[in-house]
């Protein structure tokens, strides 16, 4: 006899799942493949970026005190004694009193100079430059180390790499970076009614869409999906496909976890000694949801309806994949929004309604995207957020504030 509470809240489900995750091991990869992967190591800079003081403008390197009193009507004239391009050498180049060196953006600042005046405030003629305004010390300087100082921890273990992060790795001369491995994920579709893409549809059949929705989500979260196909609703076929899936770190199935006569997924879990942690979540859509574990493998028995499968993935599988990959940030942002229509619901479950938010005068507004039946994927495709109505609330009026979970924003 199991003595577990098989019906849990969203928060309890998330906690049970995250407590079941052991992060994967590491591997070294090229920084060019590192987008969205999670760092396994802190990145500490052993250099200064930029390495030397350099100019942030095209102009002239001068001695600031030489420009004192300069104005448009009374320019000061300096003799041009050299030029430094970006990437050019400053060896042998020195700005002495009364002189200026032409300098390009990014070029190192020559000895003697203590300020850069941009071309726009000058006029050059026959080896001399007229300076039309006073400049102060260190104007238009990029200082050595102002971007990154030696010893700075610029990125941390658990950071999910974005483009600016990869740029930082490149500026620190990293070609290869140590990241968490990607979880392998098997996808199983269960259901006698399902026809796959390209197969003839018999009366009463419907297309398998879940496998493709989930495949796309898994890639988005840097998992390695393997779609194993559709299984018929028989014990034998269901067991066979689950045995094939055992090679993966994560096994996701859709359908077959409800109260139907031919829902065999839980039976197979028991047969394979998968330890079921819960079977129902107090959420709509997505109430039937079986989560189990065995050794380090995670088993997500998602509901069959297309919207339930996807919203359950977002609430429960997504955080697990991120944690498997060592990510520190796993929460989708939740903000308050003014509701633009009345909503009525029954108590007892949190409702996640498909919504579309807009921002007017710095405030969020949200309305639903139409039919909220859990088989209507269209209204999920139209949504950019989920409106979260708490368990015991039965009525929210237009103009009141509700929490919305942003679907298309990175984790925070
Ligand atoms: P089940 O939980 O197995 O009873 O599935 C519930 C409903 O979800 C089924 O009646 C189908 O309409 C739908 N469904 C199940 N699996 C899929 C799938 N892979 N793709 C699209 N719809 C599905
Ligand atoms: Mg089914």
PDB file of N, CA and C in Angstrom, residues 209-275:
ATOM      1  N   UNK A 209      -0.662  15.541 -32.244  1.00  0.00           N
ATOM      2  CA  UNK A 209       0.054  16.828 -32.232  1.00  0.00           C
ATOM      3  C   UNK A 209       0.975  16.928 -31.028  1.00  0.00           C
ATOM      4  N   UNK A 210       0.631  16.249 -29.933  1.00  0.00           N
ATOM      5  CA  UNK A 210       1.399  16.400 -28.687  1.00  0.00           C
ATOM      6  C   UNK A 210       2.893  16.133 -28.858  1.00  0.00           C
ATOM      7  N   UNK A 211       3.208  15.057 -29.591  1.00  0.00           N
ATOM      8  CA  UNK A 211       4.623  14.682 -29.707  1.00  0.00           C
ATOM      9  C   UNK A 211       5.427  15.844 -30.286  1.00  0.00           C
ATOM     10  N   UNK A 212       4.818  16.573 -31.211  1.00  0.00           N
ATOM     11  CA  UNK A 212       5.546  17.645 -31.908  1.00  0.00           C
ATOM     12  C   UNK A 212       5.595  18.914 -31.069  1.00  0.00           C
ATOM     13  N   UNK A 213       4.509  19.179 -30.355  1.00  0.00           N
ATOM     14  CA  UNK A 213       4.517  20.308 -29.427  1.00  0.00           C
ATOM     15  C   UNK A 213       5.629  20.102 -28.394  1.00  0.00           C
ATOM     16  N   UNK A 214       5.686  18.901 -27.841  1.00  0.00           N
ATOM     17  CA  UNK A 214       6.651  18.633 -26.775  1.00  0.00           C
ATOM     18  C   UNK A 214       8.074  18.580 -27.315  1.00  0.00           C
ATOM     19  N   UNK A 215       8.233  18.019 -28.497  1.00  0.00           N
ATOM     20  CA  UNK A 215       9.555  17.988 -29.142  1.00  0.00           C
ATOM     21  C   UNK A 215      10.120  19.404 -29.208  1.00  0.00           C
ATOM     22  N   UNK A 216       9.241  20.328 -29.618  1.00  0.00           N
ATOM     23  CA  UNK A 216       9.656  21.718 -29.778  1.00  0.00           C
ATOM     24  C   UNK A 216      10.021  22.345 -28.430  1.00  0.00           C
ATOM     25  N   UNK A 217       9.225  22.051 -27.402  1.00  0.00           N
ATOM     26  CA  UNK A 217       9.531  22.562 -26.056  1.00  0.00           C
ATOM     27  C   UNK A 217      10.860  22.009 -25.554  1.00  0.00           C
ATOM     28  N   UNK A 218      11.091  20.750 -25.794  1.00  0.00           N
ATOM     29  CA  UNK A 218      12.317  20.106 -25.281  1.00  0.00           C
ATOM     30  C   UNK A 218      13.546  20.740 -25.918  1.00  0.00           C
ATOM     31  N   UNK A 219      13.461  21.000 -27.223  1.00  0.00           N
ATOM     32  CA  UNK A 219      14.586  21.655 -27.897  1.00  0.00           C
ATOM     33  C   UNK A 219      14.797  23.047 -27.322  1.00  0.00           C
ATOM     34  N   UNK A 220      13.674  23.753 -27.082  1.00  0.00           N
ATOM     35  CA  UNK A 220      13.759  25.098 -26.523  1.00  0.00           C
ATOM     36  C   UNK A 220      14.514  25.094 -25.189  1.00  0.00           C
ATOM     37  N   UNK A 221      14.355  24.015 -24.429  1.00  0.00           N
ATOM     38  CA  UNK A 221      15.031  23.924 -23.129  1.00  0.00           C
ATOM     39  C   UNK A 221      16.281  23.052 -23.194  1.00  0.00           C
ATOM     40  N   UNK A 222      16.846  22.931 -24.398  1.00  0.00           N
ATOM     41  CA  UNK A 222      18.144  22.282 -24.617  1.00  0.00           C
ATOM     42  C   UNK A 222      18.173  20.810 -24.255  1.00  0.00           C
ATOM     43  N   UNK A 223      17.022  20.156 -24.198  1.00  0.00           N
ATOM     44  CA  UNK A 223      17.017  18.703 -24.048  1.00  0.00           C
ATOM     45  C   UNK A 223      17.275  18.048 -25.399  1.00  0.00           C
ATOM     46  N   UNK A 224      17.549  16.739 -25.379  1.00  0.00           N
ATOM     47  CA  UNK A 224      17.767  15.985 -26.620  1.00  0.00           C
ATOM     48  C   UNK A 224      16.578  15.044 -26.811  1.00  0.00           C
ATOM     49  N   UNK A 225      15.560  15.472 -27.579  1.00  0.00           N
ATOM     50  CA  UNK A 225      14.353  14.656 -27.688  1.00  0.00           C
ATOM     51  C   UNK A 225      14.522  13.470 -28.626  1.00  0.00           C
ATOM     52  N   UNK A 226      13.829  12.392 -28.278  1.00  0.00           N
ATOM     53  CA  UNK A 226      13.763  11.223 -29.149  1.00  0.00           C
ATOM     54  C   UNK A 226      12.294  10.802 -29.175  1.00  0.00           C
ATOM     55  N   UNK A 227      11.661  10.992 -30.306  1.00  0.00           N
ATOM     56  CA  UNK A 227      10.241  10.652 -30.425  1.00  0.00           C
ATOM     57  C   UNK A 227      10.112   9.174 -30.772  1.00  0.00           C
ATOM     58  N   UNK A 228       9.505   8.398 -29.885  1.00  0.00           N
ATOM     59  CA  UNK A 228       9.452   6.945 -30.076  1.00  0.00           C
ATOM     60  C   UNK A 228       8.210   6.480 -30.819  1.00  0.00           C
ATOM     61  N   UNK A 229       7.263   7.382 -31.055  1.00  0.00           N
ATOM     62  CA  UNK A 229       6.080   6.989 -31.832  1.00  0.00           C
ATOM     63  C   UNK A 229       4.828   6.848 -30.971  1.00  0.00           C
ATOM     64  N   UNK A 230       3.793   6.298 -31.640  1.00  0.00           N
ATOM     65  CA  UNK A 230       2.485   6.149 -30.990  1.00  0.00           C
ATOM     66  C   UNK A 230       2.337   4.711 -30.521  1.00  0.00           C
ATOM     67  N   UNK A 231       1.858   4.541 -29.287  1.00  0.00           N
ATOM     68  CA  UNK A 231       1.548   3.177 -28.842  1.00  0.00           C
ATOM     69  C   UNK A 231       0.039   3.003 -28.777  1.00  0.00           C
ATOM     70  N   UNK A 232      -0.378   1.797 -29.130  1.00  0.00           N
ATOM     71  CA  UNK A 232      -1.792   1.417 -28.982  1.00  0.00           C
ATOM     72  C   UNK A 232      -2.111   1.295 -27.501  1.00  0.00           C
ATOM     73  N   UNK A 233      -3.389   1.440 -27.164  1.00  0.00           N
ATOM     74  CA  UNK A 233      -3.810   1.333 -25.767  1.00  0.00           C
ATOM     75  C   UNK A 233      -3.963  -0.125 -25.344  1.00  0.00           C
ATOM     76  N   UNK A 234      -2.829  -0.854 -25.349  1.00  0.00           N
ATOM     77  CA  UNK A 234      -2.833  -2.208 -24.782  1.00  0.00           C
ATOM     78  C   UNK A 234      -1.664  -2.275 -23.805  1.00  0.00           C
ATOM     79  N   UNK A 235      -1.769  -3.134 -22.822  1.00  0.00           N
ATOM     80  CA  UNK A 235      -0.705  -3.265 -21.830  1.00  0.00           C
ATOM     81  C   UNK A 235       0.602  -3.665 -22.514  1.00  0.00           C
ATOM     82  N   UNK A 236       0.494  -4.612 -23.436  1.00  0.00           N
ATOM     83  CA  UNK A 236       1.699  -5.139 -24.080  1.00  0.00           C
ATOM     84  C   UNK A 236       2.447  -4.043 -24.854  1.00  0.00           C
ATOM     85  N   UNK A 237       1.715  -3.326 -25.708  1.00  0.00           N
ATOM     86  CA  UNK A 237       2.364  -2.288 -26.531  1.00  0.00           C
ATOM     87  C   UNK A 237       2.884  -1.144 -25.671  1.00  0.00           C
ATOM     88  N   UNK A 238       2.093  -0.768 -24.667  1.00  0.00           N
ATOM     89  CA  UNK A 238       2.513   0.341 -23.815  1.00  0.00           C
ATOM     90  C   UNK A 238       3.790  -0.031 -23.067  1.00  0.00           C
ATOM     91  N   UNK A 239       3.845  -1.260 -22.559  1.00  0.00           N
ATOM     92  CA  UNK A 239       5.045  -1.685 -21.830  1.00  0.00           C
ATOM     93  C   UNK A 239       6.261  -1.719 -22.757  1.00  0.00           C
ATOM     94  N   UNK A 240       6.052  -2.241 -23.951  1.00  0.00           N
ATOM     95  CA  UNK A 240       7.147  -2.343 -24.920  1.00  0.00           C
ATOM     96  C   UNK A 240       7.787  -0.985 -25.195  1.00  0.00           C
ATOM     97  N   UNK A 241       6.939   0.017 -25.414  1.00  0.00           N
ATOM     98  CA  UNK A 241       7.485   1.330 -25.771  1.00  0.00           C
ATOM     99  C   UNK A 241       8.170   1.980 -24.554  1.00  0.00           C
ATOM    100  N   UNK A 242       7.616   1.733 -23.362  1.00  0.00           N
ATOM    101  CA  UNK A 242       8.275   2.271 -22.156  1.00  0.00           C
ATOM    102  C   UNK A 242       9.633   1.605 -21.935  1.00  0.00           C
ATOM    103  N   UNK A 243       9.748   0.325 -22.259  1.00  0.00           N
ATOM    104  CA  UNK A 243      11.045  -0.352 -22.111  1.00  0.00           C
ATOM    105  C   UNK A 243      12.085   0.284 -23.019  1.00  0.00           C
ATOM    106  N   UNK A 244      11.645   0.650 -24.226  1.00  0.00           N
ATOM    107  CA  UNK A 244      12.570   1.331 -25.157  1.00  0.00           C
ATOM    108  C   UNK A 244      12.995   2.697 -24.611  1.00  0.00           C
ATOM    109  N   UNK A 245      12.064   3.332 -23.892  1.00  0.00           N
ATOM    110  CA  UNK A 245      12.322   4.698 -23.419  1.00  0.00           C
ATOM    111  C   UNK A 245      13.278   4.732 -22.232  1.00  0.00           C
ATOM    112  N   UNK A 246      13.513   3.582 -21.604  1.00  0.00           N
ATOM    113  CA  UNK A 246      14.304   3.577 -20.360  1.00  0.00           C
ATOM    114  C   UNK A 246      15.753   4.025 -20.560  1.00  0.00           C
ATOM    115  N   UNK A 247      16.193   4.097 -21.820  1.00  0.00           N
ATOM    116  CA  UNK A 247      17.552   4.576 -22.100  1.00  0.00           C
ATOM    117  C   UNK A 247      17.709   6.071 -21.789  1.00  0.00           C
ATOM    118  N   UNK A 248      16.590   6.805 -21.692  1.00  0.00           N
ATOM    119  CA  UNK A 248      16.662   8.270 -21.559  1.00  0.00           C
ATOM    120  C   UNK A 248      16.694   8.706 -20.098  1.00  0.00           C
ATOM    121  N   UNK A 249      17.141   9.955 -19.892  1.00  0.00           N
ATOM    122  CA  UNK A 249      17.109  10.534 -18.537  1.00  0.00           C
ATOM    123  C   UNK A 249      15.674  10.871 -18.130  1.00  0.00           C
ATOM    124  N   UNK A 250      14.880  11.289 -19.126  1.00  0.00           N
ATOM    125  CA  UNK A 250      13.511  11.733 -18.859  1.00  0.00           C
ATOM    126  C   UNK A 250      12.584  11.021 -19.835  1.00  0.00           C
ATOM    127  N   UNK A 251      11.467  10.517 -19.326  1.00  0.00           N
ATOM    128  CA  UNK A 251      10.504   9.825 -20.189  1.00  0.00           C
ATOM    129  C   UNK A 251       9.174  10.569 -20.080  1.00  0.00           C
ATOM    130  N   UNK A 252       8.745  11.106 -21.217  1.00  0.00           N
ATOM    131  CA  UNK A 252       7.489  11.851 -21.229  1.00  0.00           C
ATOM    132  C   UNK A 252       6.486  11.095 -22.094  1.00  0.00           C
ATOM    133  N   UNK A 253       5.308  10.839 -21.526  1.00  0.00           N
ATOM    134  CA  UNK A 253       4.238  10.266 -22.345  1.00  0.00           C
ATOM    135  C   UNK A 253       3.043  11.195 -22.264  1.00  0.00           C
ATOM    136  N   UNK A 254       2.173  11.106 -23.256  1.00  0.00           N
ATOM    137  CA  UNK A 254       0.909  11.852 -23.170  1.00  0.00           C
ATOM    138  C   UNK A 254      -0.243  10.877 -23.306  1.00  0.00           C
ATOM    139  N   UNK A 255      -1.299  11.155 -22.556  1.00  0.00           N
ATOM    140  CA  UNK A 255      -2.505  10.323 -22.584  1.00  0.00           C
ATOM    141  C   UNK A 255      -2.367   9.115 -21.679  1.00  0.00           C
ATOM    142  N   UNK A 256      -3.496   8.448 -21.485  1.00  0.00           N
ATOM    143  CA  UNK A 256      -3.476   7.182 -20.756  1.00  0.00           C
ATOM    144  C   UNK A 256      -3.228   7.292 -19.262  1.00  0.00           C
ATOM    145  N   UNK A 257      -3.418   8.493 -18.673  1.00  0.00           N
ATOM    146  CA  UNK A 257      -3.212   8.600 -17.220  1.00  0.00           C
ATOM    147  C   UNK A 257      -4.492   8.982 -16.485  1.00  0.00           C
ATOM    148  N   UNK A 258      -5.620   8.891 -17.207  1.00  0.00           N
ATOM    149  CA  UNK A 258      -6.870   9.317 -16.588  1.00  0.00           C
ATOM    150  C   UNK A 258      -7.622   8.102 -16.045  1.00  0.00           C
ATOM    151  N   UNK A 259      -8.954   8.194 -15.991  1.00  0.00           N
ATOM    152  CA  UNK A 259      -9.741   7.121 -15.399  1.00  0.00           C
ATOM    153  C   UNK A 259     -10.325   6.185 -16.457  1.00  0.00           C
ATOM    154  N   UNK A 260      -9.910   6.364 -17.717  1.00  0.00           N
ATOM    155  CA  UNK A 260     -10.490   5.563 -18.796  1.00  0.00           C
ATOM    156  C   UNK A 260     -10.154   4.091 -18.649  1.00  0.00           C
ATOM    157  N   UNK A 261     -10.983   3.282 -19.261  1.00  0.00           N
ATOM    158  CA  UNK A 261     -10.809   1.834 -19.175  1.00  0.00           C
ATOM    159  C   UNK A 261      -9.469   1.401 -19.800  1.00  0.00           C
ATOM    160  N   UNK A 262      -9.012   2.177 -20.805  1.00  0.00           N
ATOM    161  CA  UNK A 262      -7.807   1.764 -21.520  1.00  0.00           C
ATOM    162  C   UNK A 262      -6.607   2.652 -21.193  1.00  0.00           C
ATOM    163  N   UNK A 263      -6.635   3.295 -20.029  1.00  0.00           N
ATOM    164  CA  UNK A 263      -5.512   4.136 -19.604  1.00  0.00           C
ATOM    165  C   UNK A 263      -4.526   3.267 -18.822  1.00  0.00           C
ATOM    166  N   UNK A 264      -3.433   2.871 -19.499  1.00  0.00           N
ATOM    167  CA  UNK A 264      -2.539   1.864 -18.915  1.00  0.00           C
ATOM    168  C   UNK A 264      -1.215   2.402 -18.371  1.00  0.00           C
ATOM    169  N   UNK A 265      -0.988   3.711 -18.502  1.00  0.00           N
ATOM    170  CA  UNK A 265       0.348   4.212 -18.170  1.00  0.00           C
ATOM    171  C   UNK A 265       0.722   3.922 -16.710  1.00  0.00           C
ATOM    172  N   UNK A 266      -0.222   4.164 -15.781  1.00  0.00           N
ATOM    173  CA  UNK A 266       0.098   3.945 -14.355  1.00  0.00           C
ATOM    174  C   UNK A 266       0.384   2.473 -14.061  1.00  0.00           C
ATOM    175  N   UNK A 267      -0.374   1.626 -14.754  1.00  0.00           N
ATOM    176  CA  UNK A 267      -0.162   0.187 -14.566  1.00  0.00           C
ATOM    177  C   UNK A 267       1.263  -0.194 -14.996  1.00  0.00           C
ATOM    178  N   UNK A 268       1.694   0.413 -16.089  1.00  0.00           N
ATOM    179  CA  UNK A 268       3.051   0.118 -16.579  1.00  0.00           C
ATOM    180  C   UNK A 268       4.104   0.666 -15.611  1.00  0.00           C
ATOM    181  N   UNK A 269       3.864   1.850 -15.065  1.00  0.00           N
ATOM    182  CA  UNK A 269       4.781   2.411 -14.059  1.00  0.00           C
ATOM    183  C   UNK A 269       4.967   1.394 -12.931  1.00  0.00           C
ATOM    184  N   UNK A 270       3.849   0.869 -12.425  1.00  0.00           N
ATOM    185  CA  UNK A 270       3.931  -0.089 -11.304  1.00  0.00           C
ATOM    186  C   UNK A 270       4.682  -1.343 -11.733  1.00  0.00           C
ATOM    187  N   UNK A 271       4.352  -1.816 -12.921  1.00  0.00           N
ATOM    188  CA  UNK A 271       4.990  -3.013 -13.456  1.00  0.00           C
ATOM    189  C   UNK A 271       6.512  -2.846 -13.564  1.00  0.00           C
ATOM    190  N   UNK A 272       6.945  -1.636 -13.927  1.00  0.00           N
ATOM    191  CA  UNK A 272       8.384  -1.386 -14.111  1.00  0.00           C
ATOM    192  C   UNK A 272       9.050  -0.860 -12.833  1.00  0.00           C
ATOM    193  N   UNK A 273       8.328  -0.963 -11.710  1.00  0.00           N
ATOM    194  CA  UNK A 273       8.853  -0.487 -10.417  1.00  0.00           C
ATOM    195  C   UNK A 273       9.226   0.987 -10.408  1.00  0.00           C
ATOM    196  N   UNK A 274       8.481   1.763 -11.166  1.00  0.00           N
ATOM    197  CA  UNK A 274       8.664   3.216 -11.137  1.00  0.00           C
ATOM    198  C   UNK A 274       7.865   3.730  -9.944  1.00  0.00           C
ATOM    199  N   UNK A 275       8.544   4.514  -9.117  1.00  0.00           N
ATOM    200  CA  UNK A 275       7.939   4.962  -7.865  1.00  0.00           C
ATOM    201  C   UNK A 275       7.034   6.175  -8.132  1.00  0.00           C
TER     202      UNK A 275
END
